[in-house]
XYZ file of C-alpha atoms in Angstrom:
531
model
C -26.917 -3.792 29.945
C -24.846 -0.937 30.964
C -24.307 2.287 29.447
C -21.177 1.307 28.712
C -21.330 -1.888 27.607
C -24.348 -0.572 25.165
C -21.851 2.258 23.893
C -19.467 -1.077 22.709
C -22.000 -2.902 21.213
C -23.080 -0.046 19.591
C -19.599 0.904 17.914
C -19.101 -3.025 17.640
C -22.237 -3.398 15.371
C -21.599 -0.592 12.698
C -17.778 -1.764 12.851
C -19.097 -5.131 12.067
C -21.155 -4.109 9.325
C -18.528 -1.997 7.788
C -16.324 -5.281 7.935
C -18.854 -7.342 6.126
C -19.416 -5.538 3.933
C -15.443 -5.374 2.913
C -16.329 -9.306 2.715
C -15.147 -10.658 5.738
C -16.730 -13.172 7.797
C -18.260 -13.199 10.832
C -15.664 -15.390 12.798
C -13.001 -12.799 10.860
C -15.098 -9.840 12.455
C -14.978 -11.725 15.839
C -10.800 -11.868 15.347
C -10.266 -8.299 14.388
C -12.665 -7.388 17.599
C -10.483 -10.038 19.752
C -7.220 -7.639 18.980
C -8.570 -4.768 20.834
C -11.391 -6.019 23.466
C -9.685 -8.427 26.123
C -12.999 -10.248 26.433
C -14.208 -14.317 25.566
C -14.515 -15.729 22.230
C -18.153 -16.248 23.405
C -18.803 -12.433 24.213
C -16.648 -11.601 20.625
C -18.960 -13.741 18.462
C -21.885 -11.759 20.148
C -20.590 -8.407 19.002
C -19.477 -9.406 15.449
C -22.967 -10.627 15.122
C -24.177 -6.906 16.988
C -26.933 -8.856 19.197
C -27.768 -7.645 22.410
C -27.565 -10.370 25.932
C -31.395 -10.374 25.518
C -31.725 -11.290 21.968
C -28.887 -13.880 22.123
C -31.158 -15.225 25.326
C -34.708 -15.198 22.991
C -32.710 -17.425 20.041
C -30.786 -19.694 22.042
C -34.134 -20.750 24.230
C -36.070 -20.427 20.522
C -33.450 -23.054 19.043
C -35.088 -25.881 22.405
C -38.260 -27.349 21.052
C -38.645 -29.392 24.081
C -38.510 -25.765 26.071
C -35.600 -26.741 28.530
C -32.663 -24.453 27.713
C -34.285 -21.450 29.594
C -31.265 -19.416 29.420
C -31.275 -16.154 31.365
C -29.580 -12.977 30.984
C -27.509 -13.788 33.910
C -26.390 -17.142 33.022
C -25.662 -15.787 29.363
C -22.801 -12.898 31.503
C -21.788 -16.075 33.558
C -20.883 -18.230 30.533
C -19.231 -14.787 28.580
C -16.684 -14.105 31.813
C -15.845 -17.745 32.448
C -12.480 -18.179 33.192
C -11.989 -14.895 34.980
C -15.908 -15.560 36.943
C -19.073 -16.865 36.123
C -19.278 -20.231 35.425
C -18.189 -22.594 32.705
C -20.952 -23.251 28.995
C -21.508 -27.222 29.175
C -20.891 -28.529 26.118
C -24.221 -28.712 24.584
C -24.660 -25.021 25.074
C -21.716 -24.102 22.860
C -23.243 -26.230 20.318
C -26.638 -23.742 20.419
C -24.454 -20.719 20.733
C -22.741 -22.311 18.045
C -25.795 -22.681 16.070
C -26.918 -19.037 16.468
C -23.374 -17.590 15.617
C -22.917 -19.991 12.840
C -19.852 -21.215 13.653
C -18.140 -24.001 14.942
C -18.254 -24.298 18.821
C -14.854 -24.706 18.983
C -14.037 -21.534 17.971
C -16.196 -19.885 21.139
C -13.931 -21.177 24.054
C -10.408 -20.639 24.417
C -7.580 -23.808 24.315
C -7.338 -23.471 28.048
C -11.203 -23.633 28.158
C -11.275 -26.457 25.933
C -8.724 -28.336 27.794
C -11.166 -28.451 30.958
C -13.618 -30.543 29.527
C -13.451 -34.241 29.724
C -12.744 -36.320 26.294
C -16.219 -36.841 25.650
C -17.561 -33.315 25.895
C -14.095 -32.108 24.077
C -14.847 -34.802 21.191
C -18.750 -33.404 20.604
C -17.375 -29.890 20.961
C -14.813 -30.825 17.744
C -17.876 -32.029 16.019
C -20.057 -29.008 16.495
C -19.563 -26.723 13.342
C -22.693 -24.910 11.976
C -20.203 -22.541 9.756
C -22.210 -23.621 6.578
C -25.447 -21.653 7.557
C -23.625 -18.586 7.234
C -24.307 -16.838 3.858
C -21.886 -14.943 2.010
C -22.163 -11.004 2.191
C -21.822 -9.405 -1.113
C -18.701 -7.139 -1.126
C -18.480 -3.230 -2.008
C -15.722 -2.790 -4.749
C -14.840 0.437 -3.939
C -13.332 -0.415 -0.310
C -10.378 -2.228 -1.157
C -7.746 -2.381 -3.447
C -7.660 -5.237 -5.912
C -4.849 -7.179 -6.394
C -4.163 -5.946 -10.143
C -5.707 -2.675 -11.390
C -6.930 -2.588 -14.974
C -8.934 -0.542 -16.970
C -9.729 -3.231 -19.601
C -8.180 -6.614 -17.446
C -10.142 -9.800 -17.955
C -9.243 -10.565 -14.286
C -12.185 -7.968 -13.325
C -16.319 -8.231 -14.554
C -16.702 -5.192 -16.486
C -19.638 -2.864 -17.056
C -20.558 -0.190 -19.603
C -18.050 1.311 -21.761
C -15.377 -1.786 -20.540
C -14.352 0.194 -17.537
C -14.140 -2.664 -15.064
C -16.090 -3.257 -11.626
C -13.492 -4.065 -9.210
C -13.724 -7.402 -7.090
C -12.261 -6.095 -3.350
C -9.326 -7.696 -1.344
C -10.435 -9.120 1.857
C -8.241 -7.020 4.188
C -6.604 -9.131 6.726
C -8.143 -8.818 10.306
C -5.016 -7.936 11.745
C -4.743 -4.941 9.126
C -8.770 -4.308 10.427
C -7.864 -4.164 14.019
C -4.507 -1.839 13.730
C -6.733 0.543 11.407
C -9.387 0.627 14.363
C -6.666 0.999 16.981
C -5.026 4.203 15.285
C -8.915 5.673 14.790
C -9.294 5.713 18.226
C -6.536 8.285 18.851
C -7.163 9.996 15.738
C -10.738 11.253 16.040
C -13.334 10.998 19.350
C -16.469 11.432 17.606
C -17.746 7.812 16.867
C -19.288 8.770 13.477
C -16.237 11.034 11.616
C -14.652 7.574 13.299
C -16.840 5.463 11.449
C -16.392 7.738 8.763
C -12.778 7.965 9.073
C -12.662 3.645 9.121
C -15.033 3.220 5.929
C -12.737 5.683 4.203
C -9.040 4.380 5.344
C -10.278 0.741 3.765
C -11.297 2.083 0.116
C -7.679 4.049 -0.105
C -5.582 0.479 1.345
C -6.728 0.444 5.387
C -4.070 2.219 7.985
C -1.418 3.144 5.680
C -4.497 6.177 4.279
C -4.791 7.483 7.318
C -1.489 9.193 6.454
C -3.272 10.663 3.217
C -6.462 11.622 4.899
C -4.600 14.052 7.726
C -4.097 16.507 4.327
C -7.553 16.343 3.886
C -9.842 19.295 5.501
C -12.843 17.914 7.543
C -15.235 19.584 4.256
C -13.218 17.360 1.314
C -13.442 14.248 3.817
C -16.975 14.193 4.196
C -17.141 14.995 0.107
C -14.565 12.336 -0.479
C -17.023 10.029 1.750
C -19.500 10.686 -0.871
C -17.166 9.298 -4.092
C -16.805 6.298 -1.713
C -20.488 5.134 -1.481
C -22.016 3.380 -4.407
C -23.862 5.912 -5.761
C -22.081 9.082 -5.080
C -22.153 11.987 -7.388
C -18.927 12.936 -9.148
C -17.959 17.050 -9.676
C -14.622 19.176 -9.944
C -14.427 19.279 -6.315
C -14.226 15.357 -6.601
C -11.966 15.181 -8.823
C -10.099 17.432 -7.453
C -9.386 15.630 -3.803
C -8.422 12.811 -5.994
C -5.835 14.429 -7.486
C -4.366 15.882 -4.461
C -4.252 12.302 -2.654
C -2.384 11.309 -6.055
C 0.270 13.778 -5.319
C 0.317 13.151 -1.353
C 0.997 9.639 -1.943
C 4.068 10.295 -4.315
C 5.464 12.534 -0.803
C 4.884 9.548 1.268
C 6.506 7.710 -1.021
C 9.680 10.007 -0.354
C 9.338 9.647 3.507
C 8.643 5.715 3.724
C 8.811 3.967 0.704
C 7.121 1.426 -1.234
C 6.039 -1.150 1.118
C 3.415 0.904 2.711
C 2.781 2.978 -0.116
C 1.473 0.623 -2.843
C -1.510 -0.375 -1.067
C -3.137 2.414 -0.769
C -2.168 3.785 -4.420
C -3.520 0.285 -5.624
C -7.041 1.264 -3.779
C -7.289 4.651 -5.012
C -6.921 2.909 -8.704
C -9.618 0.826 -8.161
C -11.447 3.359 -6.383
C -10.465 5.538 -9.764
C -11.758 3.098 -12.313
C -15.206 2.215 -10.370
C -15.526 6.533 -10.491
C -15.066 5.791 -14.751
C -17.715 3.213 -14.702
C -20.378 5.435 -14.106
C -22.206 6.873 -17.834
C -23.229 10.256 -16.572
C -19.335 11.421 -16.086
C -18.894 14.828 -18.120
C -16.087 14.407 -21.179
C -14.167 16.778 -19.244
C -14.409 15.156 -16.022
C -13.638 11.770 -17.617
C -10.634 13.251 -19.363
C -9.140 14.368 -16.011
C -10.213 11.070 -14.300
C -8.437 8.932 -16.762
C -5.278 10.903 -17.043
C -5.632 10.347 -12.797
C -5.180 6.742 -13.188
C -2.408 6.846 -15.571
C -0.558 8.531 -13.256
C -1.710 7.108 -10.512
C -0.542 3.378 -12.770
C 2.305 4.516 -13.199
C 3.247 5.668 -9.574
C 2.024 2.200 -8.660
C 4.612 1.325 -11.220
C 6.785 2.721 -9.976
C 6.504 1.194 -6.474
C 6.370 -2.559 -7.701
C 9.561 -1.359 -9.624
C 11.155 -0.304 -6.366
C 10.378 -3.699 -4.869
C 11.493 -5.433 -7.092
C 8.294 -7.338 -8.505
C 8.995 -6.468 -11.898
C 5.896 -8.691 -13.083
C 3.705 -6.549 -11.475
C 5.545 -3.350 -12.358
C 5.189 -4.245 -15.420
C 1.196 -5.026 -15.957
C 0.782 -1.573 -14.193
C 3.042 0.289 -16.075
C 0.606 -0.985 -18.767
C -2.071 0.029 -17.446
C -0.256 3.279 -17.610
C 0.216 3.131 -21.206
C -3.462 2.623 -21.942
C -4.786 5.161 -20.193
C -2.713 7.914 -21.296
C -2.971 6.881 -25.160
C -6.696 7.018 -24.347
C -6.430 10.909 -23.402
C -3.637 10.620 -26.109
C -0.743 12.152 -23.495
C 2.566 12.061 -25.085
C 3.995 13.610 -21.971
C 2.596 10.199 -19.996
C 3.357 7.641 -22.946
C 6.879 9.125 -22.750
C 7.350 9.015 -19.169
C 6.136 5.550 -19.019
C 8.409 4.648 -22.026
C 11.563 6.256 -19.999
C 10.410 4.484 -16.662
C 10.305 1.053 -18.114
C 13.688 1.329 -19.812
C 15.219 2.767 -16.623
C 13.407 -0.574 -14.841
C 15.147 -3.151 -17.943
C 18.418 -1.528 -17.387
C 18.618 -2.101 -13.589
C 17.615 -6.053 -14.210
C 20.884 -6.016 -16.598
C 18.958 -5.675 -20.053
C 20.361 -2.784 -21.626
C 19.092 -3.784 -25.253
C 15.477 -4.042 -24.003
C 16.310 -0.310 -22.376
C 17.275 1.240 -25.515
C 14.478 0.042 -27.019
C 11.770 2.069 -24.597
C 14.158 4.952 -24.455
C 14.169 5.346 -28.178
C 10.317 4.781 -28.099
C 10.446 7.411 -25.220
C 11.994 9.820 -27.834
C 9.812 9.871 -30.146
C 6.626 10.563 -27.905
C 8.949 13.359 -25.750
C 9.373 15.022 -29.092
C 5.927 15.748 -29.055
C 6.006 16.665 -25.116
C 5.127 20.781 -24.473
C 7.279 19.831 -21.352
C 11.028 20.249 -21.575
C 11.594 18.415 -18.167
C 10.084 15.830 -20.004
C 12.788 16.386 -22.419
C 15.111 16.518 -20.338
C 14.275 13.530 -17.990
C 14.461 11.765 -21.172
C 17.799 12.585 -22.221
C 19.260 11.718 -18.967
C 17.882 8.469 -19.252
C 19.289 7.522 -23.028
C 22.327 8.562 -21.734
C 22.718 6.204 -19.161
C 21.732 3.522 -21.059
C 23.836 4.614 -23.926
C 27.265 4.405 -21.148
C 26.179 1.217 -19.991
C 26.121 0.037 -23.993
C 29.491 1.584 -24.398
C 28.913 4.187 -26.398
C 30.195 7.472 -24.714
C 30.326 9.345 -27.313
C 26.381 9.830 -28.159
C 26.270 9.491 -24.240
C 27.867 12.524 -23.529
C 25.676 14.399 -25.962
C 22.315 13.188 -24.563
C 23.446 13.955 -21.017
C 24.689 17.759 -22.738
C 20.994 18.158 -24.083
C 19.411 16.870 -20.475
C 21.561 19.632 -18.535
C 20.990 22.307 -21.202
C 16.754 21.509 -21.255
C 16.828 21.546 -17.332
C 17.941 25.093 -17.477
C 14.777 26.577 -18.830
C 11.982 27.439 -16.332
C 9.405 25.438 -15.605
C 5.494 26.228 -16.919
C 2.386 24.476 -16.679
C 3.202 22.668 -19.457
C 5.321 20.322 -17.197
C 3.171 17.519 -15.763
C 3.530 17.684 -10.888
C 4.919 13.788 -11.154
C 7.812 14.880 -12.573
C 8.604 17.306 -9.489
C 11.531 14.954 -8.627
C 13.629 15.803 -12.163
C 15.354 18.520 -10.357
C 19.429 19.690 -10.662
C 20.182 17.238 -7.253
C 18.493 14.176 -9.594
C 20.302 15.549 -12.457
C 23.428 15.152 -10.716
C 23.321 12.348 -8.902
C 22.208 10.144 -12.593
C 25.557 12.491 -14.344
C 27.534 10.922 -11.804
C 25.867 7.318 -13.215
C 27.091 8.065 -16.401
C 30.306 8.838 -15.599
C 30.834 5.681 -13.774
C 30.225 3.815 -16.570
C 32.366 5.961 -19.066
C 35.097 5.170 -16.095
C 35.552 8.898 -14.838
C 35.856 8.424 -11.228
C 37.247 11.802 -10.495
C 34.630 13.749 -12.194
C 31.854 10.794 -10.779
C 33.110 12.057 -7.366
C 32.400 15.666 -7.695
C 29.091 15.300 -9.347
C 27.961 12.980 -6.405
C 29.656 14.986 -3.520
C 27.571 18.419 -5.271
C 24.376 16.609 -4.821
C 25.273 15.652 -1.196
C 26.178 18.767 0.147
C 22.916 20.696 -1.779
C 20.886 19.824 1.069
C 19.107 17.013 -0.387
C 15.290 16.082 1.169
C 14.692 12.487 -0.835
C 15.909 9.892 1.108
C 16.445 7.236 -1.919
C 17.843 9.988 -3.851
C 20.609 10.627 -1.015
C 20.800 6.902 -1.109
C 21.909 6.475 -4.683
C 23.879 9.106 -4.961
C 25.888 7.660 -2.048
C 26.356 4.606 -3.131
C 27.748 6.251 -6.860
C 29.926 8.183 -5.053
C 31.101 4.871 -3.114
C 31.629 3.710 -6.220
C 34.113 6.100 -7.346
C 35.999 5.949 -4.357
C 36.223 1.973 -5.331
C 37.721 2.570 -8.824
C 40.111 4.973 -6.849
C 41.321 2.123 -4.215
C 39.798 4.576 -1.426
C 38.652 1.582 0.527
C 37.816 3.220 4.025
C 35.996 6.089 2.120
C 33.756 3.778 0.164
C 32.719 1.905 3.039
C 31.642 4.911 5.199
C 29.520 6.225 2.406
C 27.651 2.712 1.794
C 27.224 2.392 5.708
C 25.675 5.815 5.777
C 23.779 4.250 2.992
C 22.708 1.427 4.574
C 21.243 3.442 7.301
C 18.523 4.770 5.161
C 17.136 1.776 4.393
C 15.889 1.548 8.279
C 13.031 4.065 7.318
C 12.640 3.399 3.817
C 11.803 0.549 2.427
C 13.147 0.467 -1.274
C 13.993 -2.941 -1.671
C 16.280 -1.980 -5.345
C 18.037 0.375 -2.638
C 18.968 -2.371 -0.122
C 20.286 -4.680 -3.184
C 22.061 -2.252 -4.674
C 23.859 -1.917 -0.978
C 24.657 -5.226 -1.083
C 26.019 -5.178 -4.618
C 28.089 -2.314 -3.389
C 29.419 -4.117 -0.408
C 30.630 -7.433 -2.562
C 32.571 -5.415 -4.684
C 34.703 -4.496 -1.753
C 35.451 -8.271 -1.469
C 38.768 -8.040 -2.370
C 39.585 -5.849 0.364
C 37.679 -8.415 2.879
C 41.134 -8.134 5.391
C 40.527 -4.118 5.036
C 39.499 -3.495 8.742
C 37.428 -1.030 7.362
C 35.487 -3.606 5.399
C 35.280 -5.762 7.808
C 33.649 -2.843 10.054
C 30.932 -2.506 7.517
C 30.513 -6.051 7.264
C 29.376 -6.024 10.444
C 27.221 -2.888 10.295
C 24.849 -4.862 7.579
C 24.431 -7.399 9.045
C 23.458 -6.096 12.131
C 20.277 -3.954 9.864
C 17.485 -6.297 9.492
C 16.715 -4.307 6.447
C 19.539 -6.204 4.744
C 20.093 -9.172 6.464
């Protein structure tokens, strides 16, 4: 064997084992590997299984009792390059290689390969399968995310104290192979590589790598640590956990949910497998729990954004349990606030009041007047869209006036985004709904011309201030500012933002003739994103 060729069974091997141990099998191994080495099915199954020619040689002549396979080196190259050269595996080989990969023989050759074989040799290569020799290989729970998160669901074995042990995802090959792909440009030194791989799959795969780029080459290799089974949990730890909890609420910013959730689901699981462990300090314990509220929420959040309100809902839950375990009003009002903001986007306003007024009562004991003021903003809105302005008006008066005191430490980082451009862009909701268009306008057009970073935040407040220009018959206004909308949406991928374009664009229906509309008629439907 070459250098080379030692070099990629070398990488293939530890790859492999990394992959099995995530719980994928050995013909899933030899996919991923197929993605990124243009080589046979034969020579793929090899590396999956990290044997070397001469050991493949020593079991395949082992599996002949009558001693006349006497395969050589040589003819085991020959049959791994056939098409390109070498020379084609008779039938009854694949069915020992078969045997020794544990696997069906089929799956060695490609469809062109099969197709050369006559009926009879095609018909015993069908009925070759030796896939139930393989044994299951126990997963690791920390390198994937689970489905659903839960600190005390019955969906997950638990172990001491009730803090569950996460069952992993099987990441999908593809997912395996892109992850592997993006490795190879990101770091040249085969172990940080390996490193680097073992890492990206316990935060959610390639999505992570976005989150590990913020981390210094020192809190990688101490965040590999957290990742093993038995690694020892400190300040430091906790610490790099909190930072990729605030790194993935930016990313959420630039890209959205879709790639997003992932790897916040992972880092919950990750999260609760860290609270498993008995020897955890209080204080430690304290800051890890109050890590996966927030990190439950965010996750919240996402589903939220995409619409799965089942799911939003179980981890906004989640959420909720954790913080009234470190007793958090601040987090048991947030969540409170962010559920009744969710029930009045599906059209439940009465189920809205009812977590904003719950929300009240835990802000009241908040230290954090963004809290407050978050709050407020949010009982307004609900309050316009119930009709009643008048007690609108006043919560939205006692948002703006608790926004203008300074911030402290007292105020919790996830609630960096209540700032004056999200305060006006959710005045000009309200006003909407108390049918001020005028004043709707202005409050929308201030936000847009502040220089605003958020990309769903420029979104909304576009599409209120399209709205206004509807109530005000400005037809070729309101369509420019939902196509500018609509543009977003091709690096974002908020799926409540790309409905509520398409809500905005029906209710210029009646103006279907308008050239205008017609224009932007067009322009969606030429976006995938909202096709």
């Amino acid at each position: 064997m070459s250098g080379e060729g030692y070099r990629i069974l070398r990488e293939c091997r530890v790859r492999s084992e990394r992959l099995r141990a995530m719980g994928l099998t050995f013909e899933q191994v030899a996919e991923v590997f197929g993605l990124f080495h243009d080589v046979s099915p034969l020579r793929l199954h090899r590396y999956a299984h990290g044997r070397t020619a001469a050991e493949v040689v020593a079991a395949y002549n082992d599996l002949d009792a009558a001693g006349t396979a006497c395969l050589r080196e040589s003819r085991l190259y020959d049959y791994e390059t056939w098409p390109l050269r070498g020379k084609r595996p008779s039938a009854r080989a694949l069915g020992l290689f078969a045997q020794i990969y544990r696997t069906a023989a089929r799956r060695l050759i490609t469809d062109d390969t099969f197709s050369s074989y006559s009926a009879r040799d095609r018909d015993l290569i069908d009925r070759t399968d030796h896939r139930h020799l393989a044994s299951p290989q126990p997963r690791h729970a920390s390198c994937a995310s689970a489905a659903r998160v839960s600190m005390d669901s019955a969906a997950v074995r638990t172990g001491g104290r009730g803090v569950p042990v996460f069952l992993a995802r099987v990441p999908a090959p593809a997912d395996c192979a892109a992850l592997l792909r993006a490795l190879g440009a990101e770091e040249a030194d085969m172990r940080r590589r390996d490193m680097l791989f073992e890492l990206a799959l316990a935060l959610g795969g390639a999505p992570a790598l976005l989150l590990l780029r913020r981390l210094s080459p020192p809190e990688k290799d101490r965040l590999a640590l957290i990742v093993g089974p038995s690694g020892r949990v400190d300040s430091q730890s906790v610490q790099i956990i909190e930072k990729l909890n605030v790194a993935c609420r930016q990313l959420d910013d630039e890209f959205g949910p879709q790639s997003v959730l992932p790897v916040v689901d992972a880092q919950r699981g990750l999260v609760a497998e860290l609270l498993k462990r008995e020897s955890l300090l209080p204080g430690l314990r304290d800051r890890l729990v109050n890590t996966y509220a927030e990190l439950s929420e965010l996750a919240g959040y996402l589903c939220n954004d995409l619409m799965d309100y089942t799911q939003a809902g179980l981890r906004y839950k989640d959420a909720l349990s954790a913080a009234h375990e470190n007793a958090d009003p601040t987090m048991i009002a947030y969540v409170h606030a962010c559920l009744g903001w969710m029930a009045l986007y599906q059209g439940k306003p009465g189920r809205a009041l009812d977590h904003m007024f719950a929300a009240q009562g835990w802000a009241q004991r908040s230290e954090s007047d963004v809290m407050k003021s978050a709050h407020a903003m949010g009982l307004a809105q609900v309050l316009a869209r119930t009709g009643d302005v008048r007690e609108s008006e006043h919560a939205l008066a006692r948002s703006v006036n608790l926004a203008g005191r300074m911030r402290d430490d007292t105020d919790p980082i996830y609630l960096y985004w209540w700032s004056d451009n999200a305060m006006q862009s959710r005045s000009a909701d309200c006003m909407l709904a108390w049918g001020r268009a005028d004043e709707a306008l202005k409050s929308a057009d201030r936000t847009l011309t502040s220089g605003i970073t958020s990309k769903l935040l420029r979104g909304r407040t576009l599409l209120n201030s399209a709205e206004a220009l509807i109530q005000k018959r400005e037809i070729a206004a309101a369509a420019a500012r939902i196509h500018m909308a609509a543009e977003i949406t091709v690096g974002h991928s908020s799926a409540r933002l790309a409905h509520s374009i398409r809500q905005a664009g029906s209710r210029l229906q009646p103006w279907a003739d308008n050239k205008h509309v017609r224009a932007l008629d067009d322009q969606l439907r030429s976006l995938s994103t909202l096709s």
